[in-house]
mmCIF file of N, CA and C in Angstrom:
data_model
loop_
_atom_site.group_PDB
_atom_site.id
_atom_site.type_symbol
_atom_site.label_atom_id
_atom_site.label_comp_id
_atom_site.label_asym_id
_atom_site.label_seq_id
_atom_site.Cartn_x
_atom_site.Cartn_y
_atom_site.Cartn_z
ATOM 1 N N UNK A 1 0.808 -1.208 0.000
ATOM 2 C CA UNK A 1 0.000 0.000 0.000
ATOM 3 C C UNK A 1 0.852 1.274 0.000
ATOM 4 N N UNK A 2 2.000 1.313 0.236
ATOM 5 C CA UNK A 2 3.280 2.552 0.327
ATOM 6 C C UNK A 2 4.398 1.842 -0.662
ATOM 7 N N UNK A 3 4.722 3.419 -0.639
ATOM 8 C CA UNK A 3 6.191 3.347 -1.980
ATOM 9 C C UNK A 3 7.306 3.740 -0.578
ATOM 10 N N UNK A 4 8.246 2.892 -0.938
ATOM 11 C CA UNK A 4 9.308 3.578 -0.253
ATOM 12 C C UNK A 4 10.030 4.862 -0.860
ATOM 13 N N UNK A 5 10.154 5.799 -0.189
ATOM 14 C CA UNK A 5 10.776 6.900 -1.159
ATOM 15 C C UNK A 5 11.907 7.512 -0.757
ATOM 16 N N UNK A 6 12.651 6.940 0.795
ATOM 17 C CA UNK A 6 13.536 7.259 0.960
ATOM 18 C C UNK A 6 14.355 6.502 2.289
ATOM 19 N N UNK A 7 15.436 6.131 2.671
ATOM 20 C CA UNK A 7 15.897 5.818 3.763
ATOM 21 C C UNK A 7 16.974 5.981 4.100
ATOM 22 N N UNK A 8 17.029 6.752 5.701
ATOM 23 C CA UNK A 8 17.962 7.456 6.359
ATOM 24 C C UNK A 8 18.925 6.649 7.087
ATOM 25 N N UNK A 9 19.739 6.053 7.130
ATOM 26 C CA UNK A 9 21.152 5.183 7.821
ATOM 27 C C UNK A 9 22.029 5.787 8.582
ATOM 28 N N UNK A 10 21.473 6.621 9.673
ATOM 29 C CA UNK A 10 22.990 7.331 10.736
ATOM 30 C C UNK A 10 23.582 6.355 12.058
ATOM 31 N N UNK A 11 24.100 7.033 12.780
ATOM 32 C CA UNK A 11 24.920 6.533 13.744
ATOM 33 C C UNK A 11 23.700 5.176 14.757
ATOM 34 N N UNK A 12 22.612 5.412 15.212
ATOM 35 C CA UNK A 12 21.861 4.854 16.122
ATOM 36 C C UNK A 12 20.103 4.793 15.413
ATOM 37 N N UNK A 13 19.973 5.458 14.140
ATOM 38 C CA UNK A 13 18.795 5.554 13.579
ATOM 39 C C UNK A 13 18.320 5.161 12.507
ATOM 40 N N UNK A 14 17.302 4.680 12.228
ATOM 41 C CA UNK A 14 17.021 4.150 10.576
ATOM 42 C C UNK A 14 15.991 5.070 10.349
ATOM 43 N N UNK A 15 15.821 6.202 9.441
ATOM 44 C CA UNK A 15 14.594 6.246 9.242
ATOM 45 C C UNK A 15 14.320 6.312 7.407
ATOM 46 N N UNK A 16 13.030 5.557 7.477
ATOM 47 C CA UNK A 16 12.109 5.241 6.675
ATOM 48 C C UNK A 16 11.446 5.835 6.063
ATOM 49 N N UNK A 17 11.370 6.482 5.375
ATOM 50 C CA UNK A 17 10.201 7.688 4.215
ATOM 51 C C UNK A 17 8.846 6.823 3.343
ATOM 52 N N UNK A 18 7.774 6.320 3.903
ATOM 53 C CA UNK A 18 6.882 5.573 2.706
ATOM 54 C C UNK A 18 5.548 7.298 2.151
ATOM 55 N N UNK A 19 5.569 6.818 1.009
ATOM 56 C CA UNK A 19 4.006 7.648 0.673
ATOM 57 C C UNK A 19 2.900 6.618 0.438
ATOM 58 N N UNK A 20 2.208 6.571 0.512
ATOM 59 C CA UNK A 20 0.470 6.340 0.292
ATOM 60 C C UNK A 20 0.683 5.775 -1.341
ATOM 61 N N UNK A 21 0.497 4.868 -2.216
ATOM 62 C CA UNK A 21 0.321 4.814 -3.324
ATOM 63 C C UNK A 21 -0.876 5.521 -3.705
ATOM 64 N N UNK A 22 -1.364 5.507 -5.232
ATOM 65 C CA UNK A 22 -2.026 6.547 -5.605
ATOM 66 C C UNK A 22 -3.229 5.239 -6.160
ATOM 67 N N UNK A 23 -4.110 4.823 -5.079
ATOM 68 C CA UNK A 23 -5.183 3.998 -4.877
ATOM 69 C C UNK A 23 -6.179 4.469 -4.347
ATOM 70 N N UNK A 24 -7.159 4.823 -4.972
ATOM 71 C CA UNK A 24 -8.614 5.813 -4.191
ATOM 72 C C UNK A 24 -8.885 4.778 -2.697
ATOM 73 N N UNK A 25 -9.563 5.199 -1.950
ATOM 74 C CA UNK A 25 -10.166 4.470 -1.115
ATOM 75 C C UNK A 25 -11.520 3.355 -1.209
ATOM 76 N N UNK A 26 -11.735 2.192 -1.102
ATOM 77 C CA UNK A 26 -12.635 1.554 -1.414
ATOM 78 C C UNK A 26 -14.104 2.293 -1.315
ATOM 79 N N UNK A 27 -14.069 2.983 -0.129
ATOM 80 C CA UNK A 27 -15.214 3.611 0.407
ATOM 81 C C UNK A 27 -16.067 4.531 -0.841
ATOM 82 N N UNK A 28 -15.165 5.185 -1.558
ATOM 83 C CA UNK A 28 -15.017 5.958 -2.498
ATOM 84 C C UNK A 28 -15.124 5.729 -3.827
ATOM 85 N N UNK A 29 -15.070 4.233 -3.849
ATOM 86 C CA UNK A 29 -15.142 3.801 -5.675
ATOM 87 C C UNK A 29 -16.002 4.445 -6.799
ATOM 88 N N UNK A 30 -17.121 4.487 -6.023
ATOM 89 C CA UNK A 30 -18.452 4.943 -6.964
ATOM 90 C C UNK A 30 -18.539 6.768 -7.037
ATOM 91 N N UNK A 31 -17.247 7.163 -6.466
ATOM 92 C CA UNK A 31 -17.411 8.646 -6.294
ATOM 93 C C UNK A 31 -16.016 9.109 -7.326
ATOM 94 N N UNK A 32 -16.252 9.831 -8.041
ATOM 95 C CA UNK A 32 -14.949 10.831 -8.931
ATOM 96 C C UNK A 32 -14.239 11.393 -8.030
ATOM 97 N N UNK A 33 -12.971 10.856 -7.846
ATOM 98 C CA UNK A 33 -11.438 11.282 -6.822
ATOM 99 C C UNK A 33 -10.834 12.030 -7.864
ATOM 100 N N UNK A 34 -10.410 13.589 -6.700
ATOM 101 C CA UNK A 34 -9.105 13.416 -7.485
ATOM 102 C C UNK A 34 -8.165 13.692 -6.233
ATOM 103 N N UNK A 35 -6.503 13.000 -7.023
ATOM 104 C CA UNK A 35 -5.619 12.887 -5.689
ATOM 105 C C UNK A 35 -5.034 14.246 -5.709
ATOM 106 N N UNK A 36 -4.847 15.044 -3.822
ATOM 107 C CA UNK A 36 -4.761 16.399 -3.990
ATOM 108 C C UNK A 36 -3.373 16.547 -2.849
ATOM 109 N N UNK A 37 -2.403 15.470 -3.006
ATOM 110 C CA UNK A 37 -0.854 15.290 -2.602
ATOM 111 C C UNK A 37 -1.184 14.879 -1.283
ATOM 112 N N UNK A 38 -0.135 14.800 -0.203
ATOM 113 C CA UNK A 38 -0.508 14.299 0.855
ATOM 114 C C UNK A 38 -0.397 15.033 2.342
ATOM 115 N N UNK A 39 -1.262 14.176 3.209
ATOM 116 C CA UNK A 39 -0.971 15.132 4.547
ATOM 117 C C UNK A 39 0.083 15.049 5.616
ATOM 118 N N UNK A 40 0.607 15.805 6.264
ATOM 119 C CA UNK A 40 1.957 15.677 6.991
ATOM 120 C C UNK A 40 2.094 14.350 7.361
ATOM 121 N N UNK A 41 3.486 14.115 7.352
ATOM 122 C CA UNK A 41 4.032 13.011 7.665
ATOM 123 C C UNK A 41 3.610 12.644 9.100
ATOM 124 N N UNK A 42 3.008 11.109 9.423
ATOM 125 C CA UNK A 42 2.958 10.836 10.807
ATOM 126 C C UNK A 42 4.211 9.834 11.428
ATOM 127 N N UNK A 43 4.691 10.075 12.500
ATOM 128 C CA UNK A 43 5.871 9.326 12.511
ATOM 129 C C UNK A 43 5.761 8.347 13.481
ATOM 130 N N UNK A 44 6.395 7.141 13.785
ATOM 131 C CA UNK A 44 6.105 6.005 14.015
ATOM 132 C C UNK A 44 7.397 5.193 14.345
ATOM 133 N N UNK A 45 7.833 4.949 15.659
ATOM 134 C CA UNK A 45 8.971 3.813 16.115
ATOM 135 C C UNK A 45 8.544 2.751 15.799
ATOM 136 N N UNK A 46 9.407 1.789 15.309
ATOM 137 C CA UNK A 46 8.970 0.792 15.059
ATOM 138 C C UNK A 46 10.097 -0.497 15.354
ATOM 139 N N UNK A 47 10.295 -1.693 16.028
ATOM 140 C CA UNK A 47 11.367 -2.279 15.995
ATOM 141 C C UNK A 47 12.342 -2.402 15.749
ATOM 142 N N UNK A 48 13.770 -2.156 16.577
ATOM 143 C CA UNK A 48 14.565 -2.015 16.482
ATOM 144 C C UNK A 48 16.055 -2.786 15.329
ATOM 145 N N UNK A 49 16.429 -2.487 14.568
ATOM 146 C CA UNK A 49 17.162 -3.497 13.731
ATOM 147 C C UNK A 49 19.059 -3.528 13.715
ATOM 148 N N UNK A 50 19.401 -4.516 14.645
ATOM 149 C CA UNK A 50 20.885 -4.306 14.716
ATOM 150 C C UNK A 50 20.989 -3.393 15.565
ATOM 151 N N UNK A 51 19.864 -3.130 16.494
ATOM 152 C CA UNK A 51 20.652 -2.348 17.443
ATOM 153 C C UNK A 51 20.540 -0.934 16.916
ATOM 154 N N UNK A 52 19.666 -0.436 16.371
ATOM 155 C CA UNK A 52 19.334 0.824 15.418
ATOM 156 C C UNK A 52 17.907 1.182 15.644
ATOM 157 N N UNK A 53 17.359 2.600 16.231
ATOM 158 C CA UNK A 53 16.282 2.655 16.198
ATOM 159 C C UNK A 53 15.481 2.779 15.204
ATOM 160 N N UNK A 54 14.391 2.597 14.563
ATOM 161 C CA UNK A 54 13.780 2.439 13.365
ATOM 162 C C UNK A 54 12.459 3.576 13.442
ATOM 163 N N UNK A 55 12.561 4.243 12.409
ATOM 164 C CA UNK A 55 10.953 5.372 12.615
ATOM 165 C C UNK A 55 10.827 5.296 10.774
ATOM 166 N N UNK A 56 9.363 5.333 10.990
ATOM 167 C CA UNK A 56 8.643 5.155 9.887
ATOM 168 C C UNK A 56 8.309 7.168 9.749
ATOM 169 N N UNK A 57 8.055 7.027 8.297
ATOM 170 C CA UNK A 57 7.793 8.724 8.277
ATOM 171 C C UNK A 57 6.568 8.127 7.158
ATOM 172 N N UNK A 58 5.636 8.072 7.650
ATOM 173 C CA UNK A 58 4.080 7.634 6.756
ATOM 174 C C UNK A 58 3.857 8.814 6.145
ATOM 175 N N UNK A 59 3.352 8.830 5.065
ATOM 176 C CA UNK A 59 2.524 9.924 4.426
ATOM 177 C C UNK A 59 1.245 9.697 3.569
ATOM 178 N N UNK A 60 0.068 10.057 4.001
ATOM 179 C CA UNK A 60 -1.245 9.266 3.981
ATOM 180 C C UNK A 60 -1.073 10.708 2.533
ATOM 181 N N UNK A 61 -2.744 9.812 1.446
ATOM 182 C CA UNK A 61 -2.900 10.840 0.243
ATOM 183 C C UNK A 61 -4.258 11.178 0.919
ATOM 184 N N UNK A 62 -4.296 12.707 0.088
ATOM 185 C CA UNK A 62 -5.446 13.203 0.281
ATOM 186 C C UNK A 62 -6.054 12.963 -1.031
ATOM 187 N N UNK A 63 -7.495 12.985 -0.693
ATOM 188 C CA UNK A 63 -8.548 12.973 -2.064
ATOM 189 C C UNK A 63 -9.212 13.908 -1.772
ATOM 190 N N UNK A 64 -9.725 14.383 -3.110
ATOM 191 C CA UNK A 64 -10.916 15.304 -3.020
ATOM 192 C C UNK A 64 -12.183 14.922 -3.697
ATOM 193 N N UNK A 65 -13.249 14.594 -3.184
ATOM 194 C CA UNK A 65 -14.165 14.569 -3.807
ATOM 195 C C UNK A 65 -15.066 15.193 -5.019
ATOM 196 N N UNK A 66 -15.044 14.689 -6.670
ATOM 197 C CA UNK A 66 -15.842 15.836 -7.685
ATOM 198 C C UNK A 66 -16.659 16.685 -7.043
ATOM 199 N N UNK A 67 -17.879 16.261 -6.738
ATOM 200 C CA UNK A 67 -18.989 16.665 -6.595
ATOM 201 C C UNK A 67 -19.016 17.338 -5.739
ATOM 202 N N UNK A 68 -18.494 17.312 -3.980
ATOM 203 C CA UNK A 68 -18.484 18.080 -3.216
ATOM 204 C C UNK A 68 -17.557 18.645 -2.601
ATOM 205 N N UNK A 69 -16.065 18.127 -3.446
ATOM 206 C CA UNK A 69 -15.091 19.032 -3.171
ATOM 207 C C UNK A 69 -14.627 19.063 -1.663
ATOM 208 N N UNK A 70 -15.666 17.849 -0.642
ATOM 209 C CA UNK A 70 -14.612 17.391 0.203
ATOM 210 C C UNK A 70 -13.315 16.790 0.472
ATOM 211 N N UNK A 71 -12.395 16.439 1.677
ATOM 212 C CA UNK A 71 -11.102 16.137 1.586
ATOM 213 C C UNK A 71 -11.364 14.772 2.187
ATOM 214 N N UNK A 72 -10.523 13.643 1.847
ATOM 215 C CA UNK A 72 -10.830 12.368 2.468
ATOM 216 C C UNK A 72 -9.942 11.698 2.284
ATOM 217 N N UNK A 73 -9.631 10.629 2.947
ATOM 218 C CA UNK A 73 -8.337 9.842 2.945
ATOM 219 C C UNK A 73 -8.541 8.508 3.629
#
């Protein structure tokens, strides 16, 4: 469901960059999306590897709805 788009390798840290692939939401099928980039990164520890702390940097997509021009994700 994420692209990796980047990863950070320093002294004690791993971090992880994924985005959101560009997949409407099921909820949403029957509705005209369009994708309108994404919302701040949420960040996320996640198991440690080699002794390296690990953080995820998620980045969810926003949609906008045709018709009513709401935001949804």
């Amino acid at each position: 469901c994420f692209d990796i788009t980047k990863v950070q390798v320093e002294n004690k840290v791993i971090k992880v960059h994924l985005d959101e692939l560009n997949i409407p939401p099921k909820e949403y099928l029957e509705k005209k999306l369009i994708s309108k980039g994404f919302h701040e990164a949420s960040i996320f520890q996640d198991f440690p590897i080699r002794d390296k702390a690990v953080y995820l940097h998620i980045r969810r997509r926003k949609w906008q709805t045709g018709d009513s021009g709401k935001i949804v994700s």
